[in-house]
Amino acid sequence: MTVAESQALTFDCETGNYHTFCPISCVAWLYQKIEDSFFLVIGTKTCGYFLQNAMGVMIFAEPRYAMAELEEGDISAKLNDYDELKRLCMQIKRDRNPSVIVWIGTCTTEIIKMDLEGLAPKLEAEIGIPIVVARANGLDYAFTQGEDTVLAAMAARCPDQAPVAQTEKDERNGLSKLLNFGKKKEEIVKEESEYIDHPPLVLFGSLPDPVVTQLTLELKKQGIKVSGWLPAKRFTELPVIEEGYYVCGVNPFLSRTATTLMRRRKCKLIGAPFPIGPDGTRAWVEKICSVFNITPQGLDEREAKIWENLEDYVKLIRGKSVFFMGDNLLEISLARFLVRCGMTINEIGIPYMDKRYQAAELAMLEQACKDMGVPVPSIVEKPDNYNQIQRINQMKPDLVITGMAHANPLEARGINTKWSVEFTFAQIHGFSNARDILELVTRPLRRNNNLKDLGWDKLVKEAHV
Amino acid sequence: MKLAYWMYAGPAHIGTLRIASSFKNVHAIMHAPLGDDYFNVMRSMLERERNFTPVTASVVDRHVLARGSQEKVVDNITRKDKEETPDLIILTPTCTSSILQEDLQNFVERAQLDAKGDVLLADVNHYRVNELQAADRTLQQVVQFYIEKARKKGELSENKTEKPSVNIIGISTLGFHNQHDCTELKRLMADLGIEVNAVIPEGASVHELKNLPRAWFNLCPYRELGLAAAKYLEEQFGMPYVDITPMGVVETARCIRKIEQVINAQGANVDYEEFINNQTLYVSQAAWFSRSIDCQNLTGKKAVVFGDSTHAAAITKILSREMGIHVVWAGTYCKYDADWFREQVSEYCDEVIVTEDHGAIGDAIARVEPSAIFGTQMERHVGKRLDIPCGVIAAPIHIQNFPIGYKPFMGYEGTNQIADLVYNSFTLGMEDHLLEIFGGHDTKEVITKGISAESDLNWTKDGLAELNKIPGFVRGKVKRNTEKFARERGIANISAEVLYAAKEAVGA
């Protein structure tokens, strides 16, 4: 397969034999994000082993997650699921007293058809703690899609009516309370007037708190008020979502959540590119503004200023090629940003491609290729890692963005790699974090500049793959 | 169902994959859902492996759930056979596939019709065995397969080598310091004038397996991995095996004497006593170390030991027998092998603990307040929280336990490495305490040392001030004893008076 020369994006689908993280990994960042939660992964030793090793040192920090490890008696239904789950959840309640217990269904609970959605409401009533069920399993989903299943389940838990009393509203609305923290009431009223009158907007996607603040302030500059954020810092602060509210995603892997918000909560989805890179952030803000009939202010200068600050990094990658093996669904947005930085894209591998949810992002990628005069890449859904390695050997990209399973072997063969999972954990959203993305992307290239004269490129004996 | 945060031994398929990826040109195909190929990440990262890990998945997805794997597994096996022409493909069941109850053996047989290489189904039950047991079983299975195959073809070479020779069984990928141990064992065998006939599984080709019977005996350095294969070879060919782990000066000598006995029984005429004596007194530094005044300072110091059977048993014996350290308890997570472990260590420690529950181990450490811990990465973290130094002696391990430098645990160089590890753990602890005793730069507030629960008791200002005057290395103990005292008497606020009352009552 060679890079497509046509002007439209091409989509391929391979065998799905690729390496990615199991979607249960989402507990690692979600338990930290939702501070009063407890995540119970109902699965086997295999799931536990993955979490334990993938999360590394975090496991030692008394995390608010645990395995409900299924034993042979559970599999053969010798033990009663309800009683077993009740026993464990009571123990969690006693030891940690969380505001919500999230059950993560796994491959095993799917196969033995454990009715988690059915058991949860009964047990919830009995123990008095909300139980949210998310089936984040490897049969259906890849890596970051785990968050999508959890947030889709959470969306059903958002209060559907703003409380009448103003005081109560202040209690509920965690985000505005947070932003207004320490200010007097008159000031709040005054601040309200800084916003343009528009229908309520709720954003969805789990981001570190500093990034939440940055994006919220970015919209505030345009007079747009963020009424709430799914998820909030605490489960008890989930935003109110009424029929007719506007919602907008901040990450490309949240298609189930978007669907749930549209269909079940009757919200209007703003389909925008994602705020990754200065170009993406600008397009994201502009799209939201256009929906609310607002003329955006000062975005030209803001974006130009950011690009100017990136120039030292952009210089390093301009004209270089990049190959995404695909494992976390951020690939389209990152590729679009890197095209704007002057890179050419060999291939975009991606686990799953929702063309409707990512429509605006795909259009923007196509436009970026056109503007920059580089070939439009082919997008390979459910890639086959073995075939991809063959293509990498042919194309010799300057950089391969890949999982850890392939990174060291590729490096040993003289191919630069960047470990893709880092993009999931680093702060990459908004104008101010664009530099962080390039910090990651250029790291292998900067490292090579340091080592280039040593002649240590290829460190395997046989030339074969 | 069991509430679990951490496990010491991994799931069964990890064991099978460790064996498969240790051999040369053997490929494993996991019958598993997306994401279960995390083994590749571990091998690539922990071992900093330069080559692609020869493990792929035949992905179990919704379609497989609905209609069965059908041709998928067979196709994946034959495809891999063509792409990489491995000598052997091991179809590896996972927890998911074992409840699907598909007839994987049938897939193997069908794939074998088309595949040029051999195809084998790993015979491990996910819900009954762990990583270590599965690795042991898979190695035995592969050995048996190739012995039987050679026998059928009449290619089995049963003629013993001319000079005494050995198969070293059990060196594997992701094993704790296995590569270094292997080098050290080879060196030891060379010193003893014994040829190494084969090392399996690490770096071996399956074609070499038919030559295994040529060795005079088998050496199984690890309790967990290799014994099943050794027992099979004994049963088939009457090959004796030596299963004494040569770790520590005394055990290394015992292992060498056993080897002497085994090969002399087959017509060799060797006497290793002088070698042992020379190594012990002058080459290894460990014997001299235990006489030196450094080690004298360690006499009677309290330590606890936890790990797999092999390492926990060996380290316990070294600490107690060779260094005069007081091992308060020794434990293992190899529950299935508990009897052996008890028999090995009972006389060298006060108490034996066999558990897979890291919480119980954390509490047991907090309870006895040792001066040093020798355990896994989990115990290292417990030690961090309790301010007790820890030497890591067994898996589960992190990347820093795959050192690039030469660090065997076995043989005479191993005794030196262990002496360093033990001594450094203790001196670091001592240094820390001396700093605190003499004021040092310690201005921090006392921290809670309890593992399981937050303290529900309140320390008054003067109580706390008093507590902070107590030297760091006993402070935790005093704090706990005082709180115990207060709890028993229903005292909610701990003042200086209560502290001293407790001291008088329990001698804290």
PDB file of C-alpha atoms in Angstrom, chain B residues 408-498:
ATOM      1  CA  PRO B 408      23.529 -13.074  39.345  1.00  0.00           C
ATOM      2  CA  PHE B 409      21.952 -14.419  42.516  1.00  0.00           C
ATOM      3  CA  MET B 410      23.384 -17.886  41.989  1.00  0.00           C
ATOM      4  CA  GLY B 411      26.826 -19.415  42.286  1.00  0.00           C
ATOM      5  CA  TYR B 412      29.826 -17.794  43.936  1.00  0.00           C
ATOM      6  CA  GLU B 413      29.463 -14.403  42.245  1.00  0.00           C
ATOM      7  CA  GLY B 414      25.826 -14.549  43.340  1.00  0.00           C
ATOM      8  CA  THR B 415      26.919 -14.822  46.980  1.00  0.00           C
ATOM      9  CA  ASN B 416      28.862 -11.574  46.539  1.00  0.00           C
ATOM     10  CA  GLN B 417      25.888  -9.834  44.986  1.00  0.00           C
ATOM     11  CA  ILE B 418      23.584 -10.974  47.766  1.00  0.00           C
ATOM     12  CA  ALA B 419      26.055  -9.884  50.448  1.00  0.00           C
ATOM     13  CA  ASP B 420      26.081  -6.400  48.894  1.00  0.00           C
ATOM     14  CA  LEU B 421      22.311  -6.317  48.670  1.00  0.00           C
ATOM     15  CA  VAL B 422      21.863  -7.341  52.294  1.00  0.00           C
ATOM     16  CA  TYR B 423      24.581  -5.114  53.660  1.00  0.00           C
ATOM     17  CA  ASN B 424      23.452  -2.061  51.699  1.00  0.00           C
ATOM     18  CA  SER B 425      19.889  -2.484  52.866  1.00  0.00           C
ATOM     19  CA  PHE B 426      20.946  -2.510  56.496  1.00  0.00           C
ATOM     20  CA  THR B 427      23.560   0.249  56.408  1.00  0.00           C
ATOM     21  CA  LEU B 428      21.216   2.590  54.634  1.00  0.00           C
ATOM     22  CA  GLY B 429      18.746   2.000  57.407  1.00  0.00           C
ATOM     23  CA  MET B 430      21.399   2.623  60.064  1.00  0.00           C
ATOM     24  CA  GLU B 431      22.563   5.815  58.444  1.00  0.00           C
ATOM     25  CA  ASP B 432      19.035   7.069  58.409  1.00  0.00           C
ATOM     26  CA  HIS B 433      18.618   6.383  62.097  1.00  0.00           C
ATOM     27  CA  LEU B 434      21.901   7.958  63.055  1.00  0.00           C
ATOM     28  CA  LEU B 435      20.874  11.106  61.247  1.00  0.00           C
ATOM     29  CA  GLU B 436      17.676  11.182  63.221  1.00  0.00           C
ATOM     30  CA  ILE B 437      19.291  10.421  66.565  1.00  0.00           C
ATOM     31  CA  PHE B 438      21.715  13.274  66.188  1.00  0.00           C
ATOM     32  CA  GLY B 439      19.077  15.681  65.015  1.00  0.00           C
ATOM     33  CA  GLY B 440      20.340  15.615  61.426  1.00  0.00           C
ATOM     34  CA  HIS B 441      18.223  17.539  59.032  1.00  0.00           C
ATOM     35  CA  ASP B 442      14.982  15.979  60.169  1.00  0.00           C
ATOM     36  CA  THR B 443      12.334  18.568  60.731  1.00  0.00           C
ATOM     37  CA  LYS B 444       9.389  16.638  59.374  1.00  0.00           C
ATOM     38  CA  GLU B 445       6.293  15.826  61.363  1.00  0.00           C
ATOM     39  CA  VAL B 446       5.766  12.263  62.450  1.00  0.00           C
ATOM     40  CA  ILE B 447       3.812  10.269  59.914  1.00  0.00           C
ATOM     41  CA  THR B 448       1.337   7.526  60.474  1.00  0.00           C
ATOM     42  CA  LYS B 449       2.889   4.165  59.949  1.00  0.00           C
ATOM     43  CA  GLY B 450      -0.280   2.111  60.021  1.00  0.00           C
ATOM     44  CA  ILE B 451      -0.852   0.145  56.848  1.00  0.00           C
ATOM     45  CA  SER B 452      -4.524  -0.575  56.956  1.00  0.00           C
ATOM     46  CA  ALA B 453      -6.389   2.153  58.756  1.00  0.00           C
ATOM     47  CA  GLU B 454      -6.068   5.819  59.516  1.00  0.00           C
ATOM     48  CA  SER B 455      -5.630   6.507  63.156  1.00  0.00           C
ATOM     49  CA  ASP B 456      -8.890   7.482  64.791  1.00  0.00           C
ATOM     50  CA  LEU B 457      -7.090   8.919  67.772  1.00  0.00           C
ATOM     51  CA  ASN B 458      -6.153  12.476  68.382  1.00  0.00           C
ATOM     52  CA  TRP B 459      -2.710  13.498  69.513  1.00  0.00           C
ATOM     53  CA  THR B 460      -2.632  16.659  71.533  1.00  0.00           C
ATOM     54  CA  LYS B 461       0.034  19.218  70.839  1.00  0.00           C
ATOM     55  CA  ASP B 462       2.186  18.303  73.800  1.00  0.00           C
ATOM     56  CA  GLY B 463       1.691  14.590  73.109  1.00  0.00           C
ATOM     57  CA  LEU B 464       2.901  15.076  69.575  1.00  0.00           C
ATOM     58  CA  ALA B 465       5.828  17.184  70.698  1.00  0.00           C
ATOM     59  CA  GLU B 466       6.841  14.453  73.090  1.00  0.00           C
ATOM     60  CA  LEU B 467       6.490  11.813  70.423  1.00  0.00           C
ATOM     61  CA  ASN B 468       8.720  13.770  68.061  1.00  0.00           C
ATOM     62  CA  LYS B 469      11.499  13.729  70.601  1.00  0.00           C
ATOM     63  CA  ILE B 470      11.676   9.961  70.341  1.00  0.00           C
ATOM     64  CA  PRO B 471      14.302   8.771  67.844  1.00  0.00           C
ATOM     65  CA  GLY B 472      12.909   7.910  64.450  1.00  0.00           C
ATOM     66  CA  PHE B 473      13.662   4.225  64.416  1.00  0.00           C
ATOM     67  CA  VAL B 474      11.485   3.473  67.417  1.00  0.00           C
ATOM     68  CA  ARG B 475       9.024   6.314  66.974  1.00  0.00           C
ATOM     69  CA  GLY B 476       6.557   4.300  64.932  1.00  0.00           C
ATOM     70  CA  LYS B 477       6.556   1.512  67.423  1.00  0.00           C
ATOM     71  CA  VAL B 478       6.039   3.893  70.346  1.00  0.00           C
ATOM     72  CA  LYS B 479       3.236   5.602  68.493  1.00  0.00           C
ATOM     73  CA  ARG B 480       1.468   2.357  67.755  1.00  0.00           C
ATOM     74  CA  ASN B 481       1.870   0.999  71.251  1.00  0.00           C
ATOM     75  CA  THR B 482       0.600   4.234  72.742  1.00  0.00           C
ATOM     76  CA  GLU B 483      -2.420   4.224  70.474  1.00  0.00           C
ATOM     77  CA  LYS B 484      -3.127   0.615  71.327  1.00  0.00           C
ATOM     78  CA  PHE B 485      -2.903   1.526  74.980  1.00  0.00           C
ATOM     79  CA  ALA B 486      -5.232   4.511  74.527  1.00  0.00           C
ATOM     80  CA  ARG B 487      -7.728   2.504  72.509  1.00  0.00           C
ATOM     81  CA  GLU B 488      -7.913  -0.242  75.106  1.00  0.00           C
ATOM     82  CA  ARG B 489      -8.654   2.301  77.792  1.00  0.00           C
ATOM     83  CA  GLY B 490     -11.004   4.443  75.741  1.00  0.00           C
ATOM     84  CA  ILE B 491      -8.749   7.492  75.805  1.00  0.00           C
ATOM     85  CA  ALA B 492      -9.545   9.783  72.862  1.00  0.00           C
ATOM     86  CA  ASN B 493      -6.838  12.422  73.231  1.00  0.00           C
ATOM     87  CA  ILE B 494      -3.275  11.353  73.601  1.00  0.00           C
ATOM     88  CA  SER B 495      -1.270  13.787  75.641  1.00  0.00           C
ATOM     89  CA  ALA B 496       2.281  13.530  76.867  1.00  0.00           C
ATOM     90  CA  GLU B 497       0.946  11.932  80.041  1.00  0.00           C
ATOM     91  CA  VAL B 498      -0.818   9.206  78.139  1.00  0.00           C
TER      92      VAL B 498
END
